[in-house]
Amino acid sequence: MKIEVGMYVRTKHRNEVVIRKIVNIYEDSKENDHILVFDKPTKYQYYVEDNNFIASFDLDILLNKGDIVLYDDLSMPFSLEIIRDIHNSVMLARIKSGEIKIKQILTKEQFDKEKYIIGE
C-alpha cells in the first residue's frame, strides 16, 4: 500500500499505540528514508519503510476492540462509545455511511496506560 499525506495511522511501536494523521512525508536524502510527520507529536519517529503502523484513509479500519470513540450524531451532539465487537458494530456501519462524525479516539492501550484506578 502506498502511504500518502492525509492518511490516518494506528501505530504499533513498543508501548505507543496511538492514532494520528499524516500531514507530511519528509525524505531524508542521507539515509534514503521517508519520515512521517503527524498532526500531533509521538514518542517515536515513524518511517514509511517500517512495519510498525497501519495506515488508511478510513478511521473505522483503524479501530480495535476496547478503543473509545467520541463522535457527533444528529440526534446527540456529544456521544461516547467503547468498541466491543469490531466485526459487528452498528457504530462502525454508521461511520462508514457518514451518519456520524468521529471527533476523538482514545486507543485501549492509551486508556490502560493513563487510567487511574480507584481503591488501589
Short mmCIF file of C-alpha atoms in Angstrom, two decimals:
data_model
loop_
_atom_site.label_atom_id
_atom_site.label_comp_id
_atom_site.label_asym_id
_atom_site.label_seq_id
_atom_site.Cartn_x
_atom_site.Cartn_y
_atom_site.Cartn_z
CA MET A 1 0.00 0.00 0.00
CA LYS A 2 1.28 3.45 -0.85
CA ILE A 3 1.48 5.74 2.18
CA GLU A 4 0.14 9.24 1.47
CA VAL A 5 -0.40 12.57 3.19
CA GLY A 6 -3.92 12.71 4.63
CA MET A 7 -3.98 9.07 5.73
CA TYR A 8 -4.56 8.12 9.34
CA VAL A 9 -2.23 5.67 11.06
CA ARG A 10 -2.51 3.42 14.09
CA THR A 11 0.97 3.00 15.50
CA LYS A 12 2.08 -0.29 16.98
CA HIS A 13 5.56 0.51 18.19
CA ARG A 14 6.78 -0.68 21.60
CA ASN A 15 4.49 0.82 24.21
CA GLU A 16 2.98 3.51 21.98
CA VAL A 17 -0.33 2.72 20.32
CA VAL A 18 -1.97 5.93 19.09
CA ILE A 19 -3.94 7.15 16.09
CA ARG A 20 -2.55 10.13 14.16
CA LYS A 21 -2.98 11.81 10.77
CA ILE A 22 -0.08 12.12 8.31
CA VAL A 23 0.44 15.80 7.41
CA ASN A 24 3.76 15.46 5.60
CA ILE A 25 6.28 12.88 4.45
CA TYR A 26 9.84 14.12 4.74
CA GLU A 27 12.53 12.47 2.61
CA ASP A 28 15.88 12.08 4.34
CA SER A 29 18.32 12.15 1.44
CA LYS A 30 21.27 10.92 3.52
CA GLU A 31 19.53 7.76 4.72
CA ASN A 32 17.06 7.44 1.83
CA ASP A 33 14.26 7.10 4.40
CA HIS A 34 10.83 8.70 4.36
CA ILE A 35 9.91 10.14 7.78
CA LEU A 36 6.21 10.51 8.60
CA VAL A 37 5.13 13.84 10.10
CA PHE A 38 1.90 13.67 12.14
CA ASP A 39 -0.64 16.25 13.23
CA LYS A 40 0.26 15.56 16.89
CA PRO A 41 3.61 14.54 18.40
CA THR A 42 4.51 10.92 19.05
CA LYS A 43 7.11 9.40 21.33
CA TYR A 44 8.97 7.69 18.47
CA GLN A 45 9.81 8.57 14.87
CA TYR A 46 8.00 6.58 12.17
CA TYR A 47 9.24 5.81 8.66
CA VAL A 48 7.28 4.78 5.56
CA GLU A 49 9.64 1.81 5.24
CA ASP A 50 8.79 0.44 8.73
CA ASN A 51 6.07 -2.02 9.58
CA ASN A 52 5.15 -0.52 12.93
CA PHE A 53 1.89 1.13 11.88
CA ILE A 54 -1.32 0.51 9.95
CA ALA A 55 -2.42 3.24 7.50
CA SER A 56 -5.79 4.05 5.98
CA PHE A 57 -7.87 6.98 4.80
CA ASP A 58 -10.80 5.44 6.73
CA LEU A 59 -10.70 5.72 10.52
CA ASP A 60 -13.10 2.81 11.01
CA ILE A 61 -10.42 0.42 9.67
CA LEU A 62 -8.01 1.51 12.42
CA LEU A 63 -10.39 0.97 15.34
CA ASN A 64 -9.89 -2.04 17.60
CA LYS A 65 -11.89 -3.69 20.35
CA GLY A 66 -11.65 -1.59 23.51
CA ASP A 67 -10.99 1.75 21.77
CA ILE A 68 -13.07 4.69 23.00
CA VAL A 69 -14.66 6.91 20.34
CA LEU A 70 -16.15 10.37 20.88
CA TYR A 71 -18.40 11.40 17.99
CA ASP A 72 -21.12 13.77 16.82
CA ASP A 73 -24.50 12.46 15.87
CA LEU A 74 -27.51 14.37 14.54
CA SER A 75 -29.64 13.20 17.48
CA MET A 76 -26.94 13.64 20.14
CA PRO A 77 -24.11 16.13 19.54
CA PHE A 78 -21.79 14.53 22.11
CA SER A 79 -21.70 10.73 22.16
CA LEU A 80 -19.16 8.25 23.52
CA GLU A 81 -18.83 4.58 22.65
CA ILE A 82 -16.45 1.79 23.53
CA ILE A 83 -15.82 -0.58 20.62
CA ARG A 84 -16.90 -4.01 21.86
CA ASP A 85 -17.08 -6.10 18.69
CA ILE A 86 -15.07 -4.80 15.75
CA HIS A 87 -16.80 -7.12 13.27
CA ASN A 88 -20.41 -6.45 14.25
CA SER A 89 -20.71 -2.85 15.34
CA VAL A 90 -23.66 -0.65 14.48
CA MET A 91 -21.46 2.37 15.16
CA LEU A 92 -18.86 1.26 12.58
CA ALA A 93 -21.60 0.93 9.97
CA ARG A 94 -22.79 4.45 10.84
CA ILE A 95 -19.22 5.77 10.47
CA LYS A 96 -18.89 4.17 7.01
CA SER A 97 -22.22 5.62 5.90
CA GLY A 98 -21.23 9.12 7.06
CA GLU A 99 -24.12 9.26 9.51
CA ILE A 100 -21.79 10.11 12.40
CA LYS A 101 -18.52 12.04 12.53
CA ILE A 102 -15.63 10.93 14.75
CA LYS A 103 -14.23 13.74 16.90
CA GLN A 104 -11.70 11.91 19.11
CA ILE A 105 -10.27 8.43 19.58
CA LEU A 106 -8.56 7.05 22.65
CA THR A 107 -6.96 3.67 21.98
CA LYS A 108 -7.42 0.92 24.54
CA GLU A 109 -3.66 0.99 25.11
CA GLN A 110 -3.68 4.75 25.82
CA PHE A 111 -6.53 4.29 28.28
CA ASP A 112 -4.81 1.37 30.03
CA LYS A 113 -1.59 3.36 30.35
CA GLU A 114 -3.17 6.55 31.72
CA LYS A 115 -6.14 5.29 33.76
CA TYR A 116 -6.43 5.91 37.48
CA ILE A 117 -7.93 3.02 39.42
CA ILE A 118 -10.00 3.95 42.46
CA GLY A 119 -9.19 1.97 45.59
CA GLU A 120 -5.73 0.72 44.72
#
